[in-house]
Amino acid sequence: MYRKAPRIARILTCAVAVPALLVVAGCSSDSGSGSGSDGGKKDAGAQQQQKKPSAPPTVAAAKFAALPDACKALKKDTVEDLVPKADKAEGTADESSDPQSRRGCSWGGLDDKGVKGSQYHYLTYSLQLFESNQALGSGEKRATEYVTKQVNKVQGKEGVKDVRANPAEGIGDQASTIGYGAREAGTDFNHAVVVARTGNVVVTLDYNGAGYAGTKAPDPADLLKGAQTATKEVVASVAAANK
């Protein structure tokens, strides 16, 4: 009996030690769980940083930065051929609140042939420059959209008749022609309009005419040919102004 006492003491000592170890192990487990939570927060933060939106792409720079002197965009011989006996050989410049982005010029003249009648010719055009804009897009994109608006605007004019709209080749980067008839101030006029884009610049040209004293209005085919010739010269003047 005496010898059993030490054995019982040792058993009790072990029984007490085992729960203590379990408690320590449990604490260690909680501590490890805390470290894992911190690591999870760091991973979540890294994912949020990766999801941040990237900067928007920059738009392409505009091809042209300047417009030519509108009234000098056509050759003198071209003006004399298309508008015989023009009231002002140098043309009349459009008034513009922003000449850096919009300019224009026009000529008008009555070719009086006495008893053979008279023909009136009028030539006008505008140049519109579009700059590249981060919010609105590149200058070329904006100019392309403007071409469509101009073509629709011409075709939608009140009182026009016999409208003929077609794409045109060989004039800038893109072009459309619109021919139509209209009665203006009691007189029948024929119009030939060309809307052309070169880079980020749009040229809208209207060449028209009427007949007086028994003379018919200028032939639509002749007006269209003259309008295309003039538009090509204006388009070329844009490139020359940006050299």
mmCIF file of C-alpha atoms in Angstrom:
data_model
loop_
_atom_site.group_PDB
_atom_site.id
_atom_site.type_symbol
_atom_site.label_atom_id
_atom_site.label_comp_id
_atom_site.label_asym_id
_atom_site.label_seq_id
_atom_site.Cartn_x
_atom_site.Cartn_y
_atom_site.Cartn_z
ATOM 1 C CA MET A 1 0.000 0.000 0.000
ATOM 2 C CA TYR A 2 2.799 2.312 0.777
ATOM 3 C CA ARG A 3 4.253 1.838 -2.700
ATOM 4 C CA LYS A 4 0.989 2.731 -4.463
ATOM 5 C CA ALA A 5 0.962 6.293 -3.175
ATOM 6 C CA PRO A 6 3.761 7.594 -5.434
ATOM 7 C CA ARG A 7 2.108 5.947 -8.435
ATOM 8 C CA ILE A 8 -1.243 7.595 -7.671
ATOM 9 C CA ALA A 9 0.483 10.965 -7.278
ATOM 10 C CA ARG A 10 2.146 10.596 -10.638
ATOM 11 C CA ILE A 11 -1.200 9.705 -12.307
ATOM 12 C CA LEU A 12 -2.906 12.746 -10.777
ATOM 13 C CA THR A 13 -0.041 14.988 -11.861
ATOM 14 C CA CYS A 14 -0.385 13.772 -15.478
ATOM 15 C CA ALA A 15 -4.153 14.168 -15.408
ATOM 16 C CA VAL A 16 -3.744 17.794 -14.391
ATOM 17 C CA ALA A 17 -1.041 18.460 -16.998
ATOM 18 C CA VAL A 18 -3.078 17.200 -19.967
ATOM 19 C CA PRO A 19 -5.851 19.842 -19.745
ATOM 20 C CA ALA A 20 -3.233 22.504 -19.286
ATOM 21 C CA LEU A 21 -1.592 21.451 -22.536
ATOM 22 C CA LEU A 22 -4.942 21.523 -24.293
ATOM 23 C CA VAL A 23 -5.566 25.061 -23.064
ATOM 24 C CA VAL A 24 -2.159 26.181 -24.319
ATOM 25 C CA ALA A 25 -2.801 24.511 -27.638
ATOM 26 C CA GLY A 26 -6.159 26.242 -27.859
ATOM 27 C CA CYS A 27 -4.569 29.631 -27.254
ATOM 28 C CA SER A 28 -1.943 28.953 -29.839
ATOM 29 C CA SER A 29 -4.686 28.076 -32.332
ATOM 30 C CA ASP A 30 -6.496 31.379 -31.660
ATOM 31 C CA SER A 31 -3.301 33.323 -32.139
ATOM 32 C CA GLY A 32 -2.676 31.647 -35.481
ATOM 33 C CA SER A 33 -6.223 32.437 -36.589
ATOM 34 C CA GLY A 34 -5.590 36.110 -35.870
ATOM 35 C CA SER A 35 -2.527 36.156 -38.149
ATOM 36 C CA GLY A 36 -4.532 34.566 -40.908
ATOM 37 C CA SER A 37 -7.173 37.316 -40.599
ATOM 38 C CA ASP A 38 -4.510 40.015 -41.049
ATOM 39 C CA GLY A 39 -3.218 38.224 -44.117
ATOM 40 C CA GLY A 40 -6.743 38.054 -45.530
ATOM 41 C CA LYS A 41 -7.147 41.811 -45.097
ATOM 42 C CA LYS A 42 -3.896 42.401 -46.949
ATOM 43 C CA ASP A 43 -5.007 40.131 -49.817
ATOM 44 C CA ALA A 44 -8.354 41.924 -50.051
ATOM 45 C CA GLY A 45 -6.569 45.269 -50.140
ATOM 46 C CA ALA A 46 -4.297 44.068 -52.924
ATOM 47 C CA GLN A 47 -7.307 42.886 -54.945
ATOM 48 C CA GLN A 48 -8.998 46.256 -54.534
ATOM 49 C CA GLN A 49 -5.893 48.003 -55.786
ATOM 50 C CA GLN A 50 -5.831 45.732 -58.824
ATOM 51 C CA LYS A 51 -9.481 46.544 -59.560
ATOM 52 C CA LYS A 52 -8.906 50.321 -59.676
ATOM 53 C CA PRO A 53 -9.959 51.658 -63.134
ATOM 54 C CA SER A 54 -7.113 52.421 -65.476
ATOM 55 C CA ALA A 55 -6.706 55.841 -67.056
ATOM 56 C CA PRO A 56 -8.821 56.336 -70.231
ATOM 57 C CA PRO A 57 -6.909 55.991 -73.511
ATOM 58 C CA THR A 58 -5.714 59.248 -75.027
ATOM 59 C CA VAL A 59 -7.339 60.374 -78.282
ATOM 60 C CA ALA A 60 -5.319 60.690 -81.468
ATOM 61 C CA ALA A 61 -3.883 64.110 -82.194
ATOM 62 C CA ALA A 62 -5.668 66.152 -84.872
ATOM 63 C CA LYS A 63 -4.068 66.110 -88.325
ATOM 64 C CA PHE A 64 -4.524 69.835 -89.018
ATOM 65 C CA ALA A 65 -4.147 72.725 -86.602
ATOM 66 C CA ALA A 66 -4.972 75.713 -88.836
ATOM 67 C CA LEU A 67 -7.334 76.859 -91.578
ATOM 68 C CA PRO A 68 -6.298 78.746 -94.705
ATOM 69 C CA ASP A 69 -7.454 82.235 -95.610
ATOM 70 C CA ALA A 70 -10.863 81.228 -96.951
ATOM 71 C CA CYS A 71 -11.052 83.793 -99.748
ATOM 72 C CA LYS A 72 -7.600 82.741 -100.987
ATOM 73 C CA ALA A 73 -8.370 79.036 -101.003
ATOM 74 C CA LEU A 74 -9.515 79.207 -104.644
ATOM 75 C CA LYS A 75 -7.381 80.192 -107.598
ATOM 76 C CA LYS A 76 -8.258 83.455 -109.324
ATOM 77 C CA ASP A 77 -8.870 81.656 -112.625
ATOM 78 C CA THR A 78 -11.238 79.211 -110.945
ATOM 79 C CA VAL A 79 -13.333 82.034 -109.507
ATOM 80 C CA GLU A 80 -13.490 83.826 -112.863
ATOM 81 C CA ASP A 81 -14.563 80.624 -114.590
ATOM 82 C CA LEU A 82 -17.240 79.633 -112.091
ATOM 83 C CA VAL A 83 -18.558 83.113 -111.276
ATOM 84 C CA PRO A 84 -18.237 85.313 -114.372
ATOM 85 C CA LYS A 85 -18.318 89.037 -113.602
ATOM 86 C CA ALA A 86 -18.230 88.518 -109.851
ATOM 87 C CA ASP A 87 -19.254 91.560 -107.831
ATOM 88 C CA LYS A 88 -16.057 91.274 -105.766
ATOM 89 C CA ALA A 89 -13.203 89.402 -107.355
ATOM 90 C CA GLU A 90 -11.535 88.928 -103.964
ATOM 91 C CA GLY A 91 -14.702 87.437 -102.471
ATOM 92 C CA THR A 92 -16.606 88.250 -99.309
ATOM 93 C CA ALA A 93 -15.311 86.614 -96.144
ATOM 94 C CA ASP A 94 -17.803 85.189 -93.661
ATOM 95 C CA GLU A 95 -18.041 86.829 -90.281
ATOM 96 C CA SER A 96 -16.952 84.323 -87.655
ATOM 97 C CA SER A 97 -16.862 84.466 -83.869
ATOM 98 C CA ASP A 98 -14.123 81.819 -83.939
ATOM 99 C CA PRO A 99 -11.971 82.213 -87.076
ATOM 100 C CA GLN A 100 -9.499 79.639 -85.754
ATOM 101 C CA SER A 101 -12.061 76.875 -86.221
ATOM 102 C CA ARG A 102 -14.543 78.263 -88.747
ATOM 103 C CA ARG A 103 -14.083 80.377 -91.871
ATOM 104 C CA GLY A 104 -15.845 80.904 -95.170
ATOM 105 C CA CYS A 105 -16.043 82.972 -98.342
ATOM 106 C CA SER A 106 -18.513 83.673 -101.164
ATOM 107 C CA TRP A 107 -18.787 85.184 -104.639
ATOM 108 C CA GLY A 108 -21.808 86.269 -106.651
ATOM 109 C CA GLY A 109 -22.075 87.630 -110.160
ATOM 110 C CA LEU A 110 -24.592 88.290 -112.959
ATOM 111 C CA ASP A 111 -23.367 87.451 -116.442
ATOM 112 C CA ASP A 112 -25.533 89.777 -118.535
ATOM 113 C CA LYS A 113 -25.710 88.818 -122.200
ATOM 114 C CA GLY A 114 -28.246 91.407 -123.277
ATOM 115 C CA VAL A 115 -31.049 90.066 -125.474
ATOM 116 C CA LYS A 116 -29.641 86.551 -125.008
ATOM 117 C CA GLY A 117 -30.558 86.713 -121.364
ATOM 118 C CA SER A 118 -28.507 86.566 -118.191
ATOM 119 C CA GLN A 119 -27.296 83.955 -115.766
ATOM 120 C CA TYR A 120 -26.553 84.478 -112.132
ATOM 121 C CA HIS A 121 -23.927 82.329 -110.349
ATOM 122 C CA TYR A 122 -23.227 82.126 -106.648
ATOM 123 C CA LEU A 123 -20.417 80.195 -104.969
ATOM 124 C CA THR A 124 -20.043 79.878 -101.211
ATOM 125 C CA TYR A 125 -18.206 77.541 -98.880
ATOM 126 C CA SER A 126 -17.284 77.125 -95.245
ATOM 127 C CA LEU A 127 -14.392 75.371 -93.524
ATOM 128 C CA GLN A 128 -14.860 73.811 -90.102
ATOM 129 C CA LEU A 129 -11.899 72.528 -88.061
ATOM 130 C CA PHE A 130 -12.404 70.013 -85.248
ATOM 131 C CA GLU A 131 -9.803 69.594 -82.517
ATOM 132 C CA SER A 132 -9.242 66.331 -80.676
ATOM 133 C CA ASN A 133 -11.017 66.281 -77.330
ATOM 134 C CA GLN A 134 -10.674 63.688 -74.568
ATOM 135 C CA ALA A 135 -14.416 63.771 -73.885
ATOM 136 C CA LEU A 136 -15.705 64.196 -77.461
ATOM 137 C CA GLY A 137 -13.205 62.085 -79.370
ATOM 138 C CA SER A 138 -10.551 62.658 -82.009
ATOM 139 C CA GLY A 139 -10.781 65.531 -84.458
ATOM 140 C CA GLU A 140 -11.188 63.079 -87.334
ATOM 141 C CA LYS A 141 -14.067 61.281 -85.585
ATOM 142 C CA ARG A 142 -15.839 64.539 -84.855
ATOM 143 C CA ALA A 143 -15.350 65.724 -88.448
ATOM 144 C CA THR A 144 -16.748 62.445 -89.803
ATOM 145 C CA GLU A 145 -19.877 62.863 -87.682
ATOM 146 C CA TYR A 146 -20.232 66.461 -88.902
ATOM 147 C CA VAL A 147 -20.170 65.346 -92.546
ATOM 148 C CA THR A 148 -23.233 63.187 -91.929
ATOM 149 C CA LYS A 149 -25.018 66.059 -90.186
ATOM 150 C CA GLN A 150 -24.276 68.459 -93.043
ATOM 151 C CA VAL A 151 -25.483 66.046 -95.730
ATOM 152 C CA ASN A 152 -28.713 65.452 -93.820
ATOM 153 C CA LYS A 153 -29.129 69.188 -93.263
ATOM 154 C CA VAL A 154 -28.853 69.983 -96.971
ATOM 155 C CA GLN A 155 -31.272 67.234 -97.971
ATOM 156 C CA GLY A 156 -33.739 68.330 -95.314
ATOM 157 C CA LYS A 157 -33.961 71.972 -96.407
ATOM 158 C CA GLU A 158 -37.477 73.279 -96.805
ATOM 159 C CA GLY A 159 -38.668 73.667 -100.410
ATOM 160 C CA VAL A 160 -35.947 71.613 -102.098
ATOM 161 C CA LYS A 161 -36.935 69.354 -104.980
ATOM 162 C CA ASP A 162 -35.355 66.724 -107.201
ATOM 163 C CA VAL A 163 -32.741 65.926 -104.549
ATOM 164 C CA ARG A 164 -29.846 63.781 -105.765
ATOM 165 C CA ALA A 165 -27.299 62.645 -103.150
ATOM 166 C CA ASN A 166 -24.302 60.459 -103.934
ATOM 167 C CA PRO A 167 -20.894 59.620 -102.456
ATOM 168 C CA ALA A 168 -17.967 61.170 -104.327
ATOM 169 C CA GLU A 169 -14.456 59.842 -104.806
ATOM 170 C CA GLY A 170 -11.180 61.702 -105.181
ATOM 171 C CA ILE A 171 -12.125 64.615 -102.928
ATOM 172 C CA GLY A 172 -10.319 64.524 -99.582
ATOM 173 C CA ASP A 173 -10.778 61.523 -97.300
ATOM 174 C CA GLN A 174 -14.532 61.315 -97.879
ATOM 175 C CA ALA A 175 -17.120 63.363 -99.732
ATOM 176 C CA SER A 176 -20.753 63.462 -100.752
ATOM 177 C CA THR A 177 -22.535 65.501 -103.408
ATOM 178 C CA ILE A 178 -26.106 66.755 -103.235
ATOM 179 C CA GLY A 179 -27.901 68.301 -106.185
ATOM 180 C CA TYR A 180 -31.334 69.889 -105.923
ATOM 181 C CA GLY A 181 -33.641 72.544 -107.290
ATOM 182 C CA ALA A 182 -35.354 75.304 -105.317
ATOM 183 C CA ARG A 183 -37.478 78.356 -105.966
ATOM 184 C CA GLU A 184 -35.946 81.398 -104.313
ATOM 185 C CA ALA A 185 -37.414 84.915 -104.436
ATOM 186 C CA GLY A 186 -39.671 83.868 -107.296
ATOM 187 C CA THR A 187 -36.817 82.433 -109.384
ATOM 188 C CA ASP A 188 -35.812 78.824 -110.040
ATOM 189 C CA PHE A 189 -32.300 77.948 -108.840
ATOM 190 C CA ASN A 190 -30.233 74.819 -109.307
ATOM 191 C CA HIS A 191 -27.755 73.872 -106.578
ATOM 192 C CA ALA A 192 -24.737 71.583 -106.444
ATOM 193 C CA VAL A 193 -23.404 70.995 -102.928
ATOM 194 C CA VAL A 194 -20.261 69.099 -101.925
ATOM 195 C CA VAL A 195 -19.538 68.129 -98.335
ATOM 196 C CA ALA A 196 -15.967 66.855 -98.016
ATOM 197 C CA ARG A 197 -13.665 65.909 -95.153
ATOM 198 C CA THR A 198 -9.893 66.094 -95.151
ATOM 199 C CA GLY A 199 -8.460 64.892 -91.860
ATOM 200 C CA ASN A 200 -10.223 66.863 -89.152
ATOM 201 C CA VAL A 201 -11.510 69.638 -91.443
ATOM 202 C CA VAL A 202 -14.875 69.672 -93.232
ATOM 203 C CA VAL A 203 -15.558 71.743 -96.350
ATOM 204 C CA THR A 204 -19.179 72.488 -97.278
ATOM 205 C CA LEU A 205 -19.441 74.115 -100.724
ATOM 206 C CA ASP A 206 -22.584 75.292 -102.515
ATOM 207 C CA TYR A 207 -22.408 76.325 -106.180
ATOM 208 C CA ASN A 208 -25.729 77.491 -107.595
ATOM 209 C CA GLY A 209 -27.293 79.650 -110.244
ATOM 210 C CA ALA A 210 -30.434 80.964 -111.910
ATOM 211 C CA GLY A 211 -31.492 82.245 -115.335
ATOM 212 C CA TYR A 212 -33.030 85.634 -116.064
ATOM 213 C CA ALA A 213 -34.665 87.349 -119.040
ATOM 214 C CA GLY A 214 -35.730 84.092 -120.640
ATOM 215 C CA THR A 215 -32.542 82.142 -119.881
ATOM 216 C CA LYS A 216 -32.733 78.794 -118.090
ATOM 217 C CA ALA A 217 -30.915 78.132 -114.849
ATOM 218 C CA PRO A 218 -27.376 76.712 -115.214
ATOM 219 C CA ASP A 219 -27.267 73.018 -116.062
ATOM 220 C CA PRO A 220 -27.111 70.826 -112.911
ATOM 221 C CA ALA A 221 -24.320 68.699 -114.421
ATOM 222 C CA ASP A 222 -22.185 71.789 -115.093
ATOM 223 C CA LEU A 223 -22.796 73.071 -111.580
ATOM 224 C CA LEU A 224 -21.790 69.715 -110.083
ATOM 225 C CA LYS A 225 -18.597 69.598 -112.123
ATOM 226 C CA GLY A 226 -17.677 73.127 -111.064
ATOM 227 C CA ALA A 227 -18.489 72.408 -107.407
ATOM 228 C CA GLN A 228 -16.245 69.350 -107.365
ATOM 229 C CA THR A 229 -13.371 71.257 -108.983
ATOM 230 C CA ALA A 230 -13.654 74.079 -106.469
ATOM 231 C CA THR A 231 -13.894 71.729 -103.486
ATOM 232 C CA LYS A 232 -10.713 69.931 -104.517
ATOM 233 C CA GLU A 233 -8.865 73.237 -104.542
ATOM 234 C CA VAL A 234 -10.181 74.201 -101.106
ATOM 235 C CA VAL A 235 -9.196 70.791 -99.711
ATOM 236 C CA ALA A 236 -5.684 71.231 -101.140
ATOM 237 C CA SER A 237 -5.433 74.681 -99.541
ATOM 238 C CA VAL A 238 -6.014 73.133 -96.093
ATOM 239 C CA ALA A 239 -2.986 70.878 -96.470
ATOM 240 C CA ALA A 240 -0.912 73.797 -97.797
ATOM 241 C CA ALA A 241 -1.819 75.934 -94.786
ATOM 242 C CA ASN A 242 -0.469 73.276 -92.409
ATOM 243 C CA LYS A 243 2.942 72.658 -93.994
#
